[in-house]
mmCIF file with all atom_site columns, C-alpha atoms in Angstrom:
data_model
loop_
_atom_site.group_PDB
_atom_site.id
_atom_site.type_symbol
_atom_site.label_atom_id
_atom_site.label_alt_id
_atom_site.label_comp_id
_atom_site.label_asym_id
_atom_site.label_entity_id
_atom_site.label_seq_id
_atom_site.pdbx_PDB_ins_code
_atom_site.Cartn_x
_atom_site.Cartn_y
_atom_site.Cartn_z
_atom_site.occupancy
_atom_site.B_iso_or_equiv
_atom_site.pdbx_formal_charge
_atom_site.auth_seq_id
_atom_site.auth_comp_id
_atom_site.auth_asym_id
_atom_site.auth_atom_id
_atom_site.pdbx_PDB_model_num
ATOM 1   C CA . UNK X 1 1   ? -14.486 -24.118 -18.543 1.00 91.00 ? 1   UNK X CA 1
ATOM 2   C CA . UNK X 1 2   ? -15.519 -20.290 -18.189 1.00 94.00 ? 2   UNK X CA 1
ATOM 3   C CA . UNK X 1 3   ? -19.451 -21.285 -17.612 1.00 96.00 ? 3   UNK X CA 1
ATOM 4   C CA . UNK X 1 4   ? -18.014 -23.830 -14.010 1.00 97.00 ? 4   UNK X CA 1
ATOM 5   C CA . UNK X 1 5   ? -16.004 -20.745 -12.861 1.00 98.00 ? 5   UNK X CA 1
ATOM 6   C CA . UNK X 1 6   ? -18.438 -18.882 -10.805 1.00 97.00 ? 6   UNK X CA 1
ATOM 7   C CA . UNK X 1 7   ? -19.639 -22.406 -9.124  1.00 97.00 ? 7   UNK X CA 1
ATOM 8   C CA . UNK X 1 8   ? -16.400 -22.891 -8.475  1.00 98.00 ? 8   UNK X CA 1
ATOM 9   C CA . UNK X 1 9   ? -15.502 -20.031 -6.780  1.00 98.00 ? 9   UNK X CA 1
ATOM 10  C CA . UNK X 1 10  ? -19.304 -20.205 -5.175  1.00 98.00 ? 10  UNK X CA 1
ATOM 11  C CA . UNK X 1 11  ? -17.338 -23.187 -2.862  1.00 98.00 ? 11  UNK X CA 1
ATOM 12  C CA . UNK X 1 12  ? -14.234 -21.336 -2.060  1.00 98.00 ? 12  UNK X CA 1
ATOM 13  C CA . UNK X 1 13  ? -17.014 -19.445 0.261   1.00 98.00 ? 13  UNK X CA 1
ATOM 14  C CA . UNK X 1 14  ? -15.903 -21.837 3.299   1.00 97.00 ? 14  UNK X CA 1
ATOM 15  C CA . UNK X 1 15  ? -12.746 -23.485 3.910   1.00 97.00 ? 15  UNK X CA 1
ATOM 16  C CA . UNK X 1 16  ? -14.572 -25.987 5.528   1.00 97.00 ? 16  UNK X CA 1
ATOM 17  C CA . UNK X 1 17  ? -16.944 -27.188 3.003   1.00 97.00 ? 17  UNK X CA 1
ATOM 18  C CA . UNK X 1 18  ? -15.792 -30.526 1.334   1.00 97.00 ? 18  UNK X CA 1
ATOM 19  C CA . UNK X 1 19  ? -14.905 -29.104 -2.142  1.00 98.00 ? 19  UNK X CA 1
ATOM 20  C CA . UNK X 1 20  ? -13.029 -26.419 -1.121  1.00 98.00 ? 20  UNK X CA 1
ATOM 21  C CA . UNK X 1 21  ? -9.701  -28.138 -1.991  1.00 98.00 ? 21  UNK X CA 1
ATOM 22  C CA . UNK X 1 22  ? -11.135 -30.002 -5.321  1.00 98.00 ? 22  UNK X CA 1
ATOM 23  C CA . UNK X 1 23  ? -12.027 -26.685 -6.683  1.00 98.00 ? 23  UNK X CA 1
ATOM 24  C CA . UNK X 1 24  ? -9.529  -24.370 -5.464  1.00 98.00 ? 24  UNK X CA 1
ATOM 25  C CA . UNK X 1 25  ? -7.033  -26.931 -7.402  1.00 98.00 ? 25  UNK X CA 1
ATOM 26  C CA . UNK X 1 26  ? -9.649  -26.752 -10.438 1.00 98.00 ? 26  UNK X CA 1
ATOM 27  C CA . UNK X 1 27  ? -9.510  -23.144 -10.243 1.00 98.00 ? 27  UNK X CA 1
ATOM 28  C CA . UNK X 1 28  ? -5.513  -23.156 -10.358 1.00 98.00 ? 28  UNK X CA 1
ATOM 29  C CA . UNK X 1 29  ? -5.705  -24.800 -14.432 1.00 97.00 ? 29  UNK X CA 1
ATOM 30  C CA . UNK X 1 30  ? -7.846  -21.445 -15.474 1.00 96.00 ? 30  UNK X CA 1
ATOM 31  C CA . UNK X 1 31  ? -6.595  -18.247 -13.452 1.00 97.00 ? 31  UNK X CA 1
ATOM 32  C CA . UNK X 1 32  ? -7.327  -16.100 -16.174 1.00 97.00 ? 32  UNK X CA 1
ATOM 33  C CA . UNK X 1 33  ? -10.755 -17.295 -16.063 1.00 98.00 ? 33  UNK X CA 1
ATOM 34  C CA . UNK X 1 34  ? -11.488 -16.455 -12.709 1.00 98.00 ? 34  UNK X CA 1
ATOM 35  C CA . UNK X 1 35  ? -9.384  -13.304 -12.075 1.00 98.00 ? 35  UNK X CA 1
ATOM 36  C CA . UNK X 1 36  ? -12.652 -11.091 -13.865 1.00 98.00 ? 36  UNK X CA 1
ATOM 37  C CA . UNK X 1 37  ? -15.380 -13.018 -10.921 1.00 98.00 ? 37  UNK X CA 1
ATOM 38  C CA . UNK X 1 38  ? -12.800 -12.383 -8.511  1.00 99.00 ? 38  UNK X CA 1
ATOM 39  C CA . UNK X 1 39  ? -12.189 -8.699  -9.168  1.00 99.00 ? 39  UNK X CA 1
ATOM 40  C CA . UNK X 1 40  ? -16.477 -8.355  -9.210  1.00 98.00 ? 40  UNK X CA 1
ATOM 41  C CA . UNK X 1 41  ? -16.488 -10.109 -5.490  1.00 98.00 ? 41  UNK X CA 1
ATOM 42  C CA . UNK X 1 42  ? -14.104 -8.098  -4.410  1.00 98.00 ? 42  UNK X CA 1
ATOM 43  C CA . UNK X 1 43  ? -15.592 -4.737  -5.857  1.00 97.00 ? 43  UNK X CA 1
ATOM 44  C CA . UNK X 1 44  ? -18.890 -6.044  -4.179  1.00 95.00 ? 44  UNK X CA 1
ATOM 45  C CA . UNK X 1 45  ? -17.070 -5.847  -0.904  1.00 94.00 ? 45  UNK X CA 1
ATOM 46  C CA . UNK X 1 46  ? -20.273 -7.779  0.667   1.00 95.00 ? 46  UNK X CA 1
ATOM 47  C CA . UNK X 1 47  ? -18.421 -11.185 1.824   1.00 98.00 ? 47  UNK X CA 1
ATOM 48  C CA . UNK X 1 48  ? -15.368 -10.836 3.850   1.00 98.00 ? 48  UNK X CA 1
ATOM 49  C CA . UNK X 1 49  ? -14.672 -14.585 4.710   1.00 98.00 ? 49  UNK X CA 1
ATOM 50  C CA . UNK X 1 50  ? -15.109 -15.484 0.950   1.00 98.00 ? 50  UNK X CA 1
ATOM 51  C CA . UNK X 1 51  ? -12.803 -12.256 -0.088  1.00 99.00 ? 51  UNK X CA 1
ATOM 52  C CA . UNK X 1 52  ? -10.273 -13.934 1.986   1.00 98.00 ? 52  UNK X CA 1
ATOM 53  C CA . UNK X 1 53  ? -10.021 -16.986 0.549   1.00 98.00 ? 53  UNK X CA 1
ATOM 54  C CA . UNK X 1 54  ? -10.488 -15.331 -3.019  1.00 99.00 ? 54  UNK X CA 1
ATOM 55  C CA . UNK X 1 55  ? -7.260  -12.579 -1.920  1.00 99.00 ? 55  UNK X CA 1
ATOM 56  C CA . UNK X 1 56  ? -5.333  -15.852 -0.818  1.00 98.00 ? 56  UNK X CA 1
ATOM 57  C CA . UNK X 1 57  ? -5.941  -17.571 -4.251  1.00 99.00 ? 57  UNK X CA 1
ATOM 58  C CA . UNK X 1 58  ? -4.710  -14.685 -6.182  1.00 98.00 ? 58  UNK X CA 1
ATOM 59  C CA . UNK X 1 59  ? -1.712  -14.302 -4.055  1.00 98.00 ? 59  UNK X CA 1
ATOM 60  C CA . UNK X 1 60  ? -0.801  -17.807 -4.136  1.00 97.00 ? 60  UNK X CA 1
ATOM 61  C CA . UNK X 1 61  ? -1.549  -19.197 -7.347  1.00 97.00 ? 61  UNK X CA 1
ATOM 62  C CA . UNK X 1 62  ? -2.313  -16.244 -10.168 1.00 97.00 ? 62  UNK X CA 1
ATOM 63  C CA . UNK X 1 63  ? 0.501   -15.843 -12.479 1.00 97.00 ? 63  UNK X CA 1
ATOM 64  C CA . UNK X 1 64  ? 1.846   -12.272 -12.279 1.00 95.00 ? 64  UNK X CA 1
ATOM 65  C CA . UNK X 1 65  ? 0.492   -10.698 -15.112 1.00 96.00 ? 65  UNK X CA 1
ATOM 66  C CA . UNK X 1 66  ? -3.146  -12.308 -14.329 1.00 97.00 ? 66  UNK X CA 1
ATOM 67  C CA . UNK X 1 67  ? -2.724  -11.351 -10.788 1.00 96.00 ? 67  UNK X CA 1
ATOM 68  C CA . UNK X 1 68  ? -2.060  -7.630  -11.205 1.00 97.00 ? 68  UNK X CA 1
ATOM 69  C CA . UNK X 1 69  ? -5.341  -6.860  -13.416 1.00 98.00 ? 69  UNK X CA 1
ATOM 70  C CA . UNK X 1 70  ? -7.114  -7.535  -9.831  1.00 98.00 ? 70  UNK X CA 1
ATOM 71  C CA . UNK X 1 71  ? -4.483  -4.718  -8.067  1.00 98.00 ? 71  UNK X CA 1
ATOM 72  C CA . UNK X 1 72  ? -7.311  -1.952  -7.993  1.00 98.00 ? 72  UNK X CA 1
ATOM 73  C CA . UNK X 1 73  ? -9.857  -4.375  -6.587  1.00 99.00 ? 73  UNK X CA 1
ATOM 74  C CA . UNK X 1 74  ? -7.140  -5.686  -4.161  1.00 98.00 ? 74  UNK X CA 1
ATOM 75  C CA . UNK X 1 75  ? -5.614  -1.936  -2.967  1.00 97.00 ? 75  UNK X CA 1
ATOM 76  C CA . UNK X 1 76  ? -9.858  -1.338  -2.234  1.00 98.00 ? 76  UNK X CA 1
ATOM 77  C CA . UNK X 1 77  ? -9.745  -3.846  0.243   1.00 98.00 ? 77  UNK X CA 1
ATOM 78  C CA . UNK X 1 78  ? -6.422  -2.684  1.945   1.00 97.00 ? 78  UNK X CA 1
ATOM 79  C CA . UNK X 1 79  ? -7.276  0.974   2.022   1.00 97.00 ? 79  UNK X CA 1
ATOM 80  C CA . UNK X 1 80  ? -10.926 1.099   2.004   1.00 97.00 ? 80  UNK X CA 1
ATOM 81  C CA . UNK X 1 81  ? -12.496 -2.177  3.640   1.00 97.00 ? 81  UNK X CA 1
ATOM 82  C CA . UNK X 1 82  ? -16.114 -2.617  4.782   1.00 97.00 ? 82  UNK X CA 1
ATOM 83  C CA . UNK X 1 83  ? -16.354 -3.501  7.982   1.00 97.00 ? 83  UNK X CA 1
ATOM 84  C CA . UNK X 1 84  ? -17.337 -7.400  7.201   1.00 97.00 ? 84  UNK X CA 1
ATOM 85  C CA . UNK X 1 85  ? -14.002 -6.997  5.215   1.00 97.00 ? 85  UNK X CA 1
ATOM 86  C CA . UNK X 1 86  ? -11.909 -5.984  8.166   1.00 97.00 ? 86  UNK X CA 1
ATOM 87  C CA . UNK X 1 87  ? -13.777 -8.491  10.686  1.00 97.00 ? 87  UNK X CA 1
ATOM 88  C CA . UNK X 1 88  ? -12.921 -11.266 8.212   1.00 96.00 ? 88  UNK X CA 1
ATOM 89  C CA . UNK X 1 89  ? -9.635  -10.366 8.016   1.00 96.00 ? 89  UNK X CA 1
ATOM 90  C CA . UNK X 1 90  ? -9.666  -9.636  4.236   1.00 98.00 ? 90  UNK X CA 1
ATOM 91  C CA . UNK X 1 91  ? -7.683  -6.628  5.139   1.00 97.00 ? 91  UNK X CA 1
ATOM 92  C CA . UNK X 1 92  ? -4.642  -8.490  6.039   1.00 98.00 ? 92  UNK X CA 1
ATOM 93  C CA . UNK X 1 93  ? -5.162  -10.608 3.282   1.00 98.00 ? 93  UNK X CA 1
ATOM 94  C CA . UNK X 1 94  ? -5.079  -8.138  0.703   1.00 98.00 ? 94  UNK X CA 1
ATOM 95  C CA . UNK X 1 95  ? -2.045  -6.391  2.344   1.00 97.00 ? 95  UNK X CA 1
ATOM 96  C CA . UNK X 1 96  ? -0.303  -9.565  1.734   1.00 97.00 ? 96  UNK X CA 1
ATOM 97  C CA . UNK X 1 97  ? -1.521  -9.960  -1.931  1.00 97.00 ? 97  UNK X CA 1
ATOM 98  C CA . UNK X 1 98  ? -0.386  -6.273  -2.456  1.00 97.00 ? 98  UNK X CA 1
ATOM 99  C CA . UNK X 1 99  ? 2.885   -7.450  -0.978  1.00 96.00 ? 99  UNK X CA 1
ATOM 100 C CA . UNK X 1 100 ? 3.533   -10.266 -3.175  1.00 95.00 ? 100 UNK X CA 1
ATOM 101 C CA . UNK X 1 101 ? 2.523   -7.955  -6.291  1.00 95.00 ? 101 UNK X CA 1
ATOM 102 C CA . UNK X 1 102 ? 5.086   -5.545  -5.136  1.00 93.00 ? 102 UNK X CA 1
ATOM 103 C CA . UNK X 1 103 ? 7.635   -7.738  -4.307  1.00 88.00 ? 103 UNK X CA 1
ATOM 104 C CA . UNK X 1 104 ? 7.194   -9.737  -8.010  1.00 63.00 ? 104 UNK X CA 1
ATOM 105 C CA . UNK X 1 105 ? 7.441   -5.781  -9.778  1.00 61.00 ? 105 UNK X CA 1
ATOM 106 C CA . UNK X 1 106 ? 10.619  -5.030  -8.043  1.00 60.00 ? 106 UNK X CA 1
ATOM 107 C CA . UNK X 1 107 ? 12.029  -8.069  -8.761  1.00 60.00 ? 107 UNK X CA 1
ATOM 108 C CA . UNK X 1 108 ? 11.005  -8.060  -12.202 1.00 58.00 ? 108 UNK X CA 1
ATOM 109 C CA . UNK X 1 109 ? 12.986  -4.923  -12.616 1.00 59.00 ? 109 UNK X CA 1
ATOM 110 C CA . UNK X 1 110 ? 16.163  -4.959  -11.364 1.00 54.00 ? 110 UNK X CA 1
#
């Protein structure tokens, strides 16, 4: 499956675009195969719309453990967004991802 993932994620570009859903769903059966594109998109910092989408898909479907190995690449976007980033509203969409990290770690230890 690794060689589909970038293609994959290529269509999670636009919410709008008829495979969005079928490979977003795809995407869900390998998270650990797309958390390492993810993390490069998101240290590219060049597509805000797309980082969106990508920040919501780690938030909502990433197991814990896959989803924090993208924190550093996620905090970047919260604390030091392009501008595309923060007209996208990647910004807000990382804060929530950062949330939902933090949230899982204090649960996780109590």
């Amino acid at each position: 499956m690794a060689p589909f993932v970038p293609e994959l994620l290529d269509w999670l570009k636009d919410a709008n675009w008829p495979p969005y859903g079928a490979c977003w769903l795809q995407l869900t059966r390998f998270p650990e195969l797309a958390v390492d594109p993810i993390r490069q998109v998101l240290r590219d910092g060049e597509d805000g719309e797309w980082e969106e989408h990508l920040l919501q898909f780690i938030e909502r479907e990433m197991p814990p453990e896959v989803r924090e190995t993208a924190r550093a690449e996620v905090e970047r976007v919260a604390q030091r967004p392009t501008q595309d980033e923060i007209d996208c509203e990647a910004v807000e969409a990382a804060n929530d991802c950062l949330r939902e990290m933090d949230g899982y770690l204090n649960r996780a230890n109590m």
